[in-house]
Amino acid sequence: MLEEISIENLGVIRAARVPLHPGLTVITGETGAGKTMVLTGLGLLMGGKADPSSVRPGATGAVVEGRLRVSGRDAVGQRIDEAGGSVDDDGTVVVLRTVAAEGRSRAHLGGRSVPQGVLAEIADDLVTVHGQADQLRLRTPSHQRVALDAFAGRAHAELLDQYRAAWVERTGLLDEIADLTARAQERAREAELLRIGLTEIERVDPQPGEDTELTSLVARLGNAEELRLGAQAAHDAIVGDDALDGGDVPGDATSAVERARRALETASHLDPGLTGLVERIAGVGYVLADIATEVSGYVEDLQADPGGLEQAHTRLAALGGLTRTYGDTIDDVLAWASDAGLRLLDLDDGGERLRSMTERADELTATLSALGTRITAARTATGERLARAVTDELAGLAMTGSSLVVDVTPADEPGPWGADVVTLSLVPHPGSPPRPLGKGASGGELSRVMLAIEVALATSGADAGTDDAAPLPTFVFDEVDAGVGGRAAVEVGRRLASLARTAQVIVVTHLAQVAAFADSQLVVTKSAGGVGGVDPVTVTGVHEVTGEDRVRELARMLSGQEESDAARQHALELLESSVVGR
């Protein structure tokens, strides 16, 4: 519930504190005093759109602060915690909204800056506002259906959740089925191209790295004689027998290294420090011997092979056909083949997936049909109960003979809400045909029908079992008594007081008959601006009236004359009868 609202520099309000209590609170005041601006401040706290033009002239910005009582255990408390805000130990949370005359508005919840939408989420669970705009919404079948579903209670809400979940799942499946069906030919063409490619690769049967190996083989076979001469020359240089410069000393590397080793070995007897060099030169000799053996083997193996060269060229050509189409190298071709195989499995599985999804969609269609039938039956039965409850309330709102008719008819097409169209109609007097609220009901009739529905909802027992420690819900009515007067106004006040037994009710009213039923009354007053042209803007204040002050305010509302003895007497009678009438 709301405990307090503080407003600064909003419209005509320079600074005002609005205390709010459980039960019925009425806000009264002369026309133009700024009563609606109090509701504007409430709307800002509840996540409403900020309008910079609502900032009081001369001020840089407006500030609205409110204190809410919540429960840390309920959905609201959890949402505050998720947003990073904190609930005080006494179960209250501070909501702050600032509106800049130039710039953006800001919202704070429980000491933490939050998006405006978070406040709106919380408001959905805490506060229900009824004004002229809400009356217009009640004229639409969708909102009439929502009102009927709310009256049906928790079990019906759970049934609607099941239906909606099945609807969402089936809608997604139908979209996928339509997509698969529309792309069936495209998928078939893709699968055929993949099969052709895989067949070609399978025929050639490339091996990893084969193209690189064949390129090396072609280079070797194509230059066999040059390679043989080069290798033979290297072999002769290492182990050849020709004498150096025609002399007696062999010119091969092996002999030269051996001469060096022997020379150092002889010298090492004179200088042991040469022993290490002797060992290293000996190692060089061993390496040269190994190289000579390998080069000799290479020369022996290297023979001209025209047939092998032709086969290698033919194989490279076959591999080249693959690399031109499926990748730069054979390894790329093999990777493409692996991916193509997986994709082909997916494409071939499309038919099976389509059958599986179609079967599931059919199951969900049957489920929706069964749930829809149950929802229709529940709405029909609930419609009868709601019609009786609202009709009884209308009789108490000086609309004796009027009745509410709730029609539940099949919709042209089922939707996520079910397969029904709900129409609320008003029978203004016995014997007259029902008139849909959206077409025939006046503003005053709509106001009373809305009030009757809210009272019916609050007293239906639909919310039985709610935690007693949970905060009271809050209903806000703006000019709910528009278009009524006399005894009807008294009955409106009585019904608001009845609703306030189980909820916090805040009402902006201009009727003393309604205000007399309030548990607390707030008066909005206005005064001229400062003297001598200083701050000439009209200033509005809000204060609670009790005792004699309240009698004077009710007298003013009745006759426009606070000190009229007749009006005062009438005000006292209203206060007395309101107490007795409860």
Coordinates of C-alpha atoms in Angstrom, one line a residue:
M1 CA 0.0 0.0 0.0
L2 CA 1.0 3.7 -0.3
E3 CA 1.9 5.4 2.9
E4 CA 2.9 8.9 1.7
I5 CA 3.6 11.0 -1.3
S6 CA 5.8 14.2 -1.3
I7 CA 5.6 16.5 -4.3
E8 CA 7.8 19.5 -5.2
N9 CA 7.5 21.9 -8.1
L10 CA 4.9 19.8 -10.1
G11 CA 2.4 21.9 -11.9
V12 CA 0.8 24.3 -9.4
I13 CA 2.2 22.4 -6.4
R14 CA 5.3 24.0 -5.0
A15 CA 5.6 21.6 -2.1
A16 CA 3.1 19.2 -0.6
R17 CA 3.1 16.2 1.5
V18 CA 0.2 13.8 1.0
P19 CA -0.3 11.2 3.9
L20 CA -2.2 8.1 2.9
H21 CA -3.8 5.6 5.2
P22 CA -5.4 2.2 5.0
G23 CA -9.1 2.3 4.2
L24 CA -10.8 5.0 2.1
T25 CA -9.0 8.3 1.5
V26 CA -10.7 11.0 -0.5
I27 CA -9.0 14.0 -2.2
T28 CA -11.2 17.0 -2.5
G29 CA -10.9 20.7 -3.4
E30 CA -12.2 23.3 -5.6
T31 CA -12.2 22.9 -9.4
G32 CA -8.7 23.8 -10.7
A33 CA -7.1 23.6 -7.4
G34 CA -4.8 20.8 -8.5
K35 CA -6.4 17.6 -7.4
T36 CA -5.5 15.8 -10.6
M37 CA -1.9 16.9 -10.1
V38 CA -1.7 14.7 -7.0
L39 CA -2.7 11.8 -9.2
T40 CA -0.1 12.9 -11.8
G41 CA 2.6 12.6 -9.1
L42 CA 1.3 9.2 -8.2
G43 CA 1.4 8.2 -11.9
L44 CA 5.1 9.3 -12.0
L45 CA 5.9 7.1 -9.0
M46 CA 4.1 4.2 -10.8
G47 CA 6.3 4.5 -13.9
G48 CA 4.2 6.8 -15.9
K49 CA 5.6 9.0 -18.7
A50 CA 7.3 12.2 -17.6
D51 CA 6.3 15.4 -19.2
P52 CA 8.8 18.3 -18.8
S53 CA 5.9 20.8 -19.3
S54 CA 4.4 19.6 -16.0
V55 CA 7.3 21.1 -14.1
R56 CA 6.3 24.2 -12.2
P57 CA 7.2 27.5 -14.1
G58 CA 10.5 28.9 -12.8
A59 CA 11.7 25.6 -11.4
T60 CA 14.5 23.5 -12.9
G61 CA 12.8 20.2 -12.2
A62 CA 10.0 18.4 -10.2
V63 CA 10.5 15.8 -7.6
V64 CA 8.0 13.2 -6.4
E65 CA 8.9 10.8 -3.6
G66 CA 6.7 8.1 -2.3
R67 CA 6.9 5.4 0.4
L68 CA 5.4 2.0 -0.3
R69 CA 4.8 -0.8 2.1
V70 CA 5.6 -4.1 0.6
S71 CA 6.6 -7.6 1.6
G72 CA 10.1 -8.9 0.9
R73 CA 8.6 -12.3 0.4
D74 CA 6.2 -11.5 -2.5
A75 CA 6.9 -10.9 -6.1
V76 CA 7.2 -7.1 -5.6
G77 CA 9.8 -7.5 -2.9
Q78 CA 11.8 -10.0 -5.1
R79 CA 11.6 -7.6 -8.1
I80 CA 13.0 -4.8 -5.9
D81 CA 15.8 -7.0 -4.8
E82 CA 16.6 -8.0 -8.4
A83 CA 16.7 -4.3 -9.3
G84 CA 19.3 -3.7 -6.6
G85 CA 17.0 -1.8 -4.3
S86 CA 16.5 -2.4 -0.6
V87 CA 13.4 -2.7 1.6
D88 CA 13.7 -1.2 5.0
D89 CA 13.3 -3.4 8.1
D90 CA 9.8 -2.1 8.6
G91 CA 8.7 -3.3 5.2
T92 CA 8.8 0.1 3.4
V93 CA 10.6 1.2 0.3
V94 CA 11.2 4.7 -1.0
V95 CA 10.4 5.5 -4.6
L96 CA 11.8 8.7 -6.1
R97 CA 11.1 10.3 -9.5
T98 CA 12.7 13.4 -10.8
V99 CA 11.5 15.3 -13.9
A100 CA 13.8 17.9 -15.4
A101 CA 12.4 21.0 -17.1
E102 CA 15.0 20.3 -19.8
G103 CA 16.4 16.8 -20.0
R104 CA 15.5 13.3 -19.0
S105 CA 13.6 12.1 -16.0
R106 CA 15.2 9.7 -13.5
A107 CA 13.8 7.0 -11.3
H108 CA 15.1 5.5 -8.0
L109 CA 13.8 2.5 -6.1
G110 CA 15.0 1.6 -2.7
G111 CA 18.0 3.8 -3.0
R112 CA 19.0 2.5 -6.4
S113 CA 18.7 4.1 -9.8
V114 CA 16.4 2.0 -12.0
P115 CA 14.7 2.2 -15.4
Q116 CA 11.2 3.7 -15.5
G117 CA 9.8 0.3 -16.6
V118 CA 10.8 -1.3 -13.3
L119 CA 8.4 1.1 -11.5
A120 CA 5.7 0.2 -14.0
E121 CA 6.2 -3.5 -13.2
I122 CA 5.8 -2.9 -9.5
A123 CA 2.8 -0.8 -10.0
D124 CA 1.1 -3.6 -11.9
D125 CA 1.1 -5.7 -8.7
L126 CA 0.4 -2.9 -6.3
V127 CA -1.9 -0.3 -7.7
T128 CA -5.0 -0.3 -9.9
V129 CA -5.9 3.1 -11.3
H130 CA -9.4 3.9 -12.7
G131 CA -10.0 7.1 -14.6
Q132 CA -11.7 8.3 -17.7
A133 CA -9.1 6.5 -19.8
D134 CA -9.8 3.3 -18.0
Q135 CA -13.5 3.6 -18.7
L136 CA -12.6 3.8 -22.4
R137 CA -10.5 0.7 -22.0
L138 CA -13.5 -1.1 -20.4
R139 CA -15.4 -0.5 -23.7
T140 CA -13.1 -2.9 -25.5
P141 CA -13.8 -6.7 -25.6
S142 CA -10.2 -7.6 -24.8
H143 CA -10.4 -5.6 -21.5
Q144 CA -13.8 -7.0 -20.7
R145 CA -12.3 -10.5 -21.2
V146 CA -9.5 -9.6 -18.8
A147 CA -12.0 -8.4 -16.2
L148 CA -13.9 -11.6 -16.4
D149 CA -10.8 -13.8 -16.2
A150 CA -9.7 -11.8 -13.1
F151 CA -13.0 -12.5 -11.5
A152 CA -12.6 -16.3 -12.2
G153 CA -9.8 -16.6 -9.8
R154 CA -6.5 -18.5 -9.5
A155 CA -7.5 -21.9 -10.9
H156 CA -8.7 -20.2 -14.0
A157 CA -5.5 -18.1 -14.3
E158 CA -3.4 -21.3 -14.1
L159 CA -5.6 -22.8 -16.8
L160 CA -5.0 -19.8 -19.0
D161 CA -1.2 -20.1 -18.4
Q162 CA -1.3 -23.7 -19.6
Y163 CA -3.2 -22.7 -22.7
R164 CA -0.9 -19.8 -23.4
A165 CA 2.2 -21.9 -23.0
A166 CA 0.8 -24.5 -25.4
W167 CA -0.2 -21.8 -27.9
V168 CA 3.3 -20.3 -27.9
E169 CA 4.9 -23.7 -28.4
R170 CA 2.5 -24.6 -31.3
T171 CA 3.0 -21.2 -32.9
G172 CA 6.7 -21.7 -33.0
L173 CA 6.4 -25.2 -34.4
L174 CA 4.0 -24.1 -37.1
D175 CA 6.5 -21.3 -38.1
E176 CA 9.2 -23.9 -38.4
I177 CA 7.0 -26.3 -40.3
A178 CA 6.1 -23.6 -42.7
D179 CA 9.7 -22.7 -43.2
L180 CA 10.8 -26.3 -43.8
T181 CA 8.0 -26.8 -46.3
A182 CA 8.7 -23.6 -48.2
R183 CA 12.3 -24.5 -48.4
A184 CA 11.8 -28.2 -49.3
Q185 CA 12.9 -27.8 -53.0
E186 CA 15.8 -25.6 -52.0
R187 CA 16.9 -28.2 -49.5
A188 CA 16.5 -31.0 -52.1
R189 CA 18.7 -29.1 -54.6
E190 CA 21.3 -28.5 -51.9
A191 CA 21.3 -32.1 -51.0
E192 CA 21.8 -33.2 -54.6
L193 CA 24.8 -30.9 -55.1
L194 CA 26.3 -32.2 -51.9
R195 CA 25.8 -35.8 -53.1
I196 CA 27.5 -35.0 -56.5
G197 CA 30.5 -33.5 -54.7
L198 CA 30.9 -36.3 -52.3
T199 CA 30.6 -38.9 -55.1
E200 CA 33.3 -37.2 -57.0
I201 CA 35.6 -37.0 -54.0
E202 CA 34.9 -40.6 -53.1
R203 CA 35.8 -41.6 -56.7
V204 CA 39.2 -39.9 -56.6
D205 CA 39.8 -41.0 -53.0
P206 CA 42.4 -38.3 -52.1
Q207 CA 44.6 -38.9 -49.1
P208 CA 45.7 -36.3 -46.6
G209 CA 48.7 -34.3 -48.0
E210 CA 48.8 -36.4 -51.2
D211 CA 48.9 -33.3 -53.5
T212 CA 52.1 -32.1 -51.7
E213 CA 53.8 -35.5 -51.9
L214 CA 52.9 -35.9 -55.6
T215 CA 54.3 -32.4 -56.4
S216 CA 57.6 -33.4 -54.9
L217 CA 57.6 -36.7 -56.7
V218 CA 57.0 -35.0 -60.1
A219 CA 59.8 -32.6 -59.5
R220 CA 62.2 -35.5 -58.7
L221 CA 61.2 -37.7 -61.6
G222 CA 61.2 -34.9 -64.1
N223 CA 64.7 -33.9 -63.2
A224 CA 66.3 -37.3 -62.5
E225 CA 69.5 -36.8 -64.6
E226 CA 70.3 -33.4 -63.1
L227 CA 69.7 -34.8 -59.6
R228 CA 71.9 -37.8 -60.3
L229 CA 74.8 -35.7 -61.5
G230 CA 74.5 -33.3 -58.6
A231 CA 74.4 -36.1 -56.0
Q232 CA 77.3 -38.0 -57.7
A233 CA 79.4 -34.9 -57.6
A234 CA 78.7 -34.4 -53.9
H235 CA 79.6 -38.1 -53.3
D236 CA 82.9 -37.7 -55.1
A237 CA 83.7 -34.6 -53.2
I238 CA 83.2 -36.4 -50.0
V239 CA 84.9 -39.7 -50.7
G240 CA 86.5 -39.4 -54.2
D241 CA 90.0 -40.8 -55.2
D242 CA 91.3 -38.0 -57.4
A243 CA 94.6 -36.5 -56.3
L244 CA 94.6 -32.9 -55.3
D245 CA 95.8 -30.7 -58.2
G246 CA 97.2 -33.8 -59.9
G247 CA 99.5 -34.5 -57.0
D248 CA 99.7 -37.5 -54.7
V249 CA 97.3 -36.1 -52.0
P250 CA 93.7 -37.2 -52.4
G251 CA 91.2 -34.2 -52.8
D252 CA 88.1 -35.8 -51.2
A253 CA 86.7 -34.4 -47.9
T254 CA 86.9 -37.6 -46.0
S255 CA 90.7 -37.9 -46.6
A256 CA 91.3 -34.3 -45.8
V257 CA 89.5 -34.6 -42.5
E258 CA 91.4 -37.8 -41.7
R259 CA 94.7 -36.0 -42.4
A260 CA 93.7 -33.2 -40.1
R261 CA 92.8 -35.7 -37.3
R262 CA 96.1 -37.5 -37.5
A263 CA 98.0 -34.3 -37.5
L264 CA 96.2 -33.0 -34.4
E265 CA 96.5 -36.4 -32.7
T266 CA 100.3 -36.3 -33.2
A267 CA 100.5 -32.7 -31.9
S268 CA 98.3 -33.6 -28.9
H269 CA 101.1 -35.6 -27.4
L270 CA 102.9 -32.3 -27.0
D271 CA 99.8 -30.4 -26.0
P272 CA 97.0 -32.3 -24.3
G273 CA 94.7 -29.3 -24.9
L274 CA 94.3 -30.4 -28.5
T275 CA 92.6 -33.7 -27.5
G276 CA 89.1 -32.1 -27.6
L277 CA 89.7 -30.9 -31.2
V278 CA 90.9 -34.4 -32.2
E279 CA 87.6 -35.8 -30.9
R280 CA 85.5 -33.2 -32.7
I281 CA 87.3 -33.8 -36.0
A282 CA 86.8 -37.5 -35.6
G283 CA 83.1 -36.8 -35.2
V284 CA 83.1 -34.8 -38.4
G285 CA 84.6 -37.8 -40.1
Y286 CA 81.8 -40.0 -38.9
V287 CA 79.1 -37.5 -40.1
L288 CA 80.8 -37.3 -43.6
A289 CA 80.8 -41.1 -43.8
D290 CA 77.1 -41.3 -43.0
I291 CA 76.3 -38.6 -45.6
A292 CA 78.4 -40.3 -48.2
T293 CA 76.5 -43.5 -47.6
E294 CA 73.1 -41.8 -47.9
V295 CA 74.1 -39.9 -51.1
S296 CA 75.3 -43.1 -52.6
G297 CA 72.0 -44.8 -51.9
Y298 CA 70.2 -41.8 -53.4
V299 CA 72.2 -42.1 -56.6
E300 CA 71.6 -45.8 -56.8
D301 CA 67.8 -45.4 -56.3
L302 CA 67.4 -42.4 -58.6
Q303 CA 66.6 -43.8 -62.0
A304 CA 64.6 -42.3 -64.9
D305 CA 60.9 -43.6 -64.6
P306 CA 58.8 -42.1 -67.5
G307 CA 55.9 -44.3 -66.6
G308 CA 55.9 -43.2 -62.9
L309 CA 56.2 -39.6 -64.0
E310 CA 53.2 -39.9 -66.2
Q311 CA 51.1 -41.6 -63.5
A312 CA 52.1 -38.8 -61.0
H313 CA 51.0 -36.2 -63.5
T314 CA 47.7 -38.0 -64.1
R315 CA 47.0 -38.3 -60.4
L316 CA 47.9 -34.6 -59.8
A317 CA 45.4 -33.6 -62.6
A318 CA 42.7 -35.6 -60.8
L319 CA 43.4 -34.0 -57.5
G320 CA 43.6 -30.6 -59.2
G321 CA 40.0 -31.0 -60.4
L322 CA 39.0 -31.4 -56.7
T323 CA 41.0 -28.4 -55.4
R324 CA 39.6 -26.1 -58.1
T325 CA 36.1 -26.9 -56.8
Y326 CA 36.2 -27.7 -53.2
G327 CA 39.3 -26.1 -51.7
D328 CA 42.9 -24.8 -52.3
T329 CA 44.5 -28.0 -51.0
I330 CA 43.5 -31.7 -50.7
D331 CA 43.3 -31.2 -46.9
D332 CA 40.7 -28.4 -47.6
V333 CA 38.8 -30.8 -49.9
L334 CA 38.7 -33.5 -47.2
A335 CA 37.5 -30.9 -44.7
W336 CA 34.7 -29.8 -47.1
A337 CA 33.7 -33.5 -47.6
S338 CA 33.4 -33.9 -43.8
D339 CA 31.2 -30.8 -43.4
A340 CA 29.2 -31.8 -46.5
G341 CA 28.5 -35.2 -45.0
L342 CA 27.2 -33.7 -41.8
R343 CA 25.1 -31.2 -43.7
L344 CA 23.6 -34.0 -45.9
L345 CA 22.6 -35.9 -42.8
D346 CA 20.9 -32.8 -41.5
L347 CA 19.1 -32.3 -44.9
D348 CA 18.1 -35.9 -45.1
D349 CA 16.8 -35.7 -41.6
G350 CA 14.6 -32.8 -42.5
G351 CA 11.8 -35.1 -43.5
E352 CA 11.9 -36.9 -40.3
R353 CA 12.0 -33.7 -38.3
L354 CA 9.1 -32.4 -40.3
R355 CA 7.1 -35.4 -39.4
S356 CA 8.1 -35.2 -35.8
M357 CA 7.2 -31.5 -35.6
T358 CA 3.9 -32.1 -37.4
E359 CA 3.0 -34.8 -34.9
R360 CA 3.8 -32.5 -32.0
A361 CA 1.8 -29.7 -33.5
D362 CA -1.1 -32.0 -33.8
E363 CA -0.8 -33.0 -30.2
L364 CA -0.7 -29.3 -29.1
T365 CA -3.7 -28.6 -31.3
A366 CA -5.7 -31.3 -29.4
T367 CA -4.4 -29.9 -26.1
L368 CA -5.5 -26.4 -27.0
S369 CA -8.9 -27.6 -28.1
A370 CA -9.4 -29.4 -24.7
L371 CA -8.1 -26.5 -22.7
G372 CA -10.1 -24.1 -24.8
T373 CA -13.3 -26.0 -24.0
R374 CA -12.5 -25.9 -20.3
I375 CA -11.7 -22.2 -20.5
T376 CA -15.0 -21.5 -22.3
A377 CA -17.0 -23.4 -19.8
A378 CA -15.2 -21.6 -16.9
R379 CA -15.8 -18.2 -18.5
T380 CA -19.5 -19.0 -19.1
A381 CA -20.0 -20.1 -15.5
T382 CA -17.9 -17.1 -14.2
G383 CA -19.9 -14.8 -16.5
E384 CA -23.1 -15.8 -14.8
R385 CA -21.6 -15.2 -11.3
L386 CA -20.1 -11.9 -12.3
A387 CA -23.4 -10.8 -13.9
R388 CA -25.3 -11.6 -10.7
A389 CA -22.7 -9.9 -8.4
V390 CA -22.5 -6.7 -10.5
T391 CA -26.2 -6.6 -10.9
D392 CA -26.6 -6.7 -7.1
E393 CA -24.0 -3.9 -6.7
L394 CA -25.8 -1.8 -9.4
A395 CA -29.0 -2.0 -7.4
G396 CA -27.1 -0.5 -4.5
L397 CA -25.7 2.2 -6.7
A398 CA -29.1 3.6 -7.5
M399 CA -29.4 1.7 -10.8
T400 CA -32.2 -0.6 -9.6
G401 CA -33.6 -2.5 -12.6
S402 CA -30.3 -2.3 -14.4
S403 CA -28.4 -5.5 -14.9
L404 CA -25.1 -6.7 -16.4
V405 CA -25.1 -9.4 -19.0
V406 CA -22.0 -11.3 -19.8
D407 CA -21.9 -13.1 -23.2
V408 CA -19.2 -15.6 -24.0
T409 CA -19.3 -16.4 -27.7
P410 CA -16.9 -18.2 -30.1
A411 CA -14.1 -16.1 -31.7
D412 CA -13.6 -16.1 -35.4
E413 CA -10.1 -17.4 -34.8
P414 CA -8.6 -18.7 -31.5
G415 CA -5.8 -16.7 -30.0
P416 CA -3.4 -16.9 -27.1
W417 CA -6.2 -15.9 -24.8
G418 CA -8.5 -18.8 -25.8
A419 CA -11.3 -19.2 -28.3
D420 CA -13.8 -16.7 -26.8
V421 CA -15.1 -13.2 -27.3
V422 CA -16.4 -11.7 -24.0
T423 CA -18.9 -9.0 -24.2
L424 CA -20.2 -7.0 -21.2
S425 CA -23.6 -5.5 -21.9
L426 CA -25.8 -3.3 -19.7
V427 CA -29.6 -3.7 -19.5
P428 CA -30.6 -0.2 -18.3
H429 CA -34.1 -1.2 -17.2
P430 CA -36.3 -4.4 -17.4
G431 CA -37.5 -5.1 -20.8
S432 CA -34.9 -3.1 -22.7
P433 CA -32.4 -4.9 -24.9
P434 CA -28.8 -5.3 -23.7
R435 CA -26.5 -2.5 -24.8
P436 CA -22.7 -3.3 -25.1
L437 CA -20.7 -1.1 -22.7
G438 CA -18.6 0.0 -25.7
K439 CA -21.6 1.4 -27.5
G440 CA -24.5 2.4 -25.2
A441 CA -23.3 3.1 -21.7
S442 CA -22.8 6.7 -20.6
G443 CA -19.8 7.9 -18.7
G444 CA -21.7 7.9 -15.4
E445 CA -23.0 4.4 -16.0
L446 CA -19.5 3.2 -16.9
S447 CA -18.2 4.7 -13.7
R448 CA -20.7 2.8 -11.6
V449 CA -20.3 -0.4 -13.5
M450 CA -16.5 -0.2 -13.0
L451 CA -17.0 0.3 -9.3
A452 CA -19.4 -2.5 -9.1
I453 CA -17.0 -4.8 -10.9
E454 CA -14.1 -3.8 -8.5
V455 CA -16.3 -4.4 -5.5
A456 CA -17.4 -7.8 -6.9
L457 CA -13.8 -8.7 -7.5
A458 CA -12.7 -7.7 -4.0
T459 CA -15.6 -9.6 -2.3
S460 CA -15.7 -12.6 -4.6
G461 CA -13.3 -14.7 -2.6
A462 CA -11.2 -15.3 -5.7
D463 CA -8.1 -14.3 -3.7
A464 CA -9.0 -16.4 -0.6
G465 CA -5.9 -17.8 1.0
T466 CA -3.7 -14.8 0.4
D467 CA -1.1 -14.2 3.0
D468 CA -2.6 -12.0 5.7
A469 CA 0.8 -10.3 6.1
A470 CA 0.9 -9.2 2.5
P471 CA 0.4 -5.4 1.9
L472 CA -3.0 -4.2 1.0
P473 CA -3.7 -3.7 -2.7
T474 CA -4.4 -0.1 -3.7
F475 CA -7.2 1.2 -5.9
V476 CA -7.2 4.8 -7.2
F477 CA -10.4 6.2 -8.7
D478 CA -10.4 9.6 -10.5
E479 CA -13.8 11.1 -10.7
V480 CA -15.5 7.7 -10.4
D481 CA -18.7 9.6 -9.4
A482 CA -18.8 11.6 -12.6
G483 CA -22.4 12.0 -13.8
V484 CA -24.0 10.8 -10.6
G485 CA -25.6 12.7 -7.7
G486 CA -28.2 12.4 -4.9
R487 CA -28.9 9.0 -3.6
A488 CA -26.6 7.4 -6.3
A489 CA -23.7 9.4 -5.0
V490 CA -24.4 8.1 -1.5
E491 CA -24.4 4.6 -2.7
V492 CA -21.1 5.2 -4.6
G493 CA -19.6 6.3 -1.4
R494 CA -21.0 3.3 0.4
R495 CA -19.5 0.9 -2.2
L496 CA -16.1 2.6 -2.1
A497 CA -16.2 2.2 1.7
S498 CA -17.1 -1.5 1.3
L499 CA -14.1 -2.0 -1.1
A500 CA -11.9 -0.2 1.4
R501 CA -12.5 -2.9 4.0
T502 CA -10.1 -5.2 2.0
A503 CA -8.0 -2.7 0.1
Q504 CA -6.6 0.8 0.2
V505 CA -8.8 3.1 -1.8
I506 CA -7.9 6.6 -2.9
V507 CA -10.6 8.6 -4.6
V508 CA -10.6 12.1 -6.2
T509 CA -14.2 13.4 -5.8
H510 CA -16.2 16.5 -5.9
L511 CA -19.2 15.0 -4.2
A512 CA -19.7 15.4 -0.4
Q513 CA -21.9 12.3 -0.4
V514 CA -18.8 10.3 -1.4
A515 CA -16.3 12.2 0.8
A516 CA -18.4 11.6 3.9
F517 CA -17.6 7.9 3.8
A518 CA -13.9 8.4 3.9
D519 CA -11.7 7.3 6.7
S520 CA -9.4 10.3 5.9
Q521 CA -10.0 13.4 3.8
L522 CA -7.3 15.4 2.1
V523 CA -8.1 18.9 0.8
V524 CA -6.2 20.5 -2.1
T525 CA -6.2 24.3 -1.8
K526 CA -4.7 27.0 -4.0
S527 CA -3.6 30.5 -3.3
A528 CA -2.2 33.4 -5.3
G529 CA 1.5 33.8 -5.8
G530 CA 3.9 36.1 -4.0
V531 CA 3.3 39.8 -3.3
G532 CA 4.8 42.5 -5.5
G533 CA 5.2 40.2 -8.5
V534 CA 7.5 37.8 -6.6
D535 CA 6.7 34.3 -7.6
P536 CA 3.3 35.2 -9.1
V537 CA 2.5 31.5 -10.0
T538 CA -0.6 30.0 -8.2
V539 CA 0.5 27.7 -5.4
T540 CA -1.3 24.5 -4.3
G541 CA -1.1 22.8 -1.0
V542 CA -2.5 19.6 0.4
H543 CA -3.6 19.1 4.0
E544 CA -5.7 16.6 5.9
V545 CA -8.9 17.8 7.5
T546 CA -10.6 16.4 10.6
G547 CA -13.3 17.5 13.0
E548 CA -14.7 20.9 12.4
D549 CA -12.4 21.5 9.4
R550 CA -13.9 18.5 7.7
V551 CA -17.4 19.6 8.3
R552 CA -16.6 23.0 6.7
E553 CA -15.1 21.3 3.7
L554 CA -18.1 19.1 3.2
A555 CA -20.4 22.1 3.6
R556 CA -18.4 23.9 0.9
M557 CA -18.8 20.9 -1.4
L558 CA -22.5 20.8 -0.8
S559 CA -23.3 24.5 -1.3
G560 CA -20.1 26.4 -2.0
Q561 CA -20.6 28.2 1.4
E562 CA -18.5 26.9 4.2
E563 CA -20.3 28.9 6.9
S564 CA -23.9 28.1 5.8
D565 CA -25.8 26.6 8.7
A566 CA -27.9 24.5 6.4
A567 CA -24.9 23.2 4.6
R568 CA -23.1 22.5 7.9
Q569 CA -26.1 20.6 9.2
H570 CA -26.3 18.6 6.0
A571 CA -22.6 17.8 6.2
L572 CA -23.0 16.6 9.8
E573 CA -25.9 14.4 8.7
L574 CA -23.9 12.9 5.9
L575 CA -21.0 12.1 8.3
E576 CA -23.4 10.5 10.8
S577 CA -25.3 8.5 8.1
S578 CA -22.0 7.3 6.5
V579 CA -21.0 5.8 9.8
V580 CA -24.4 4.2 10.4
G581 CA -24.5 3.1 6.7
R582 CA -21.4 1.1 6.9

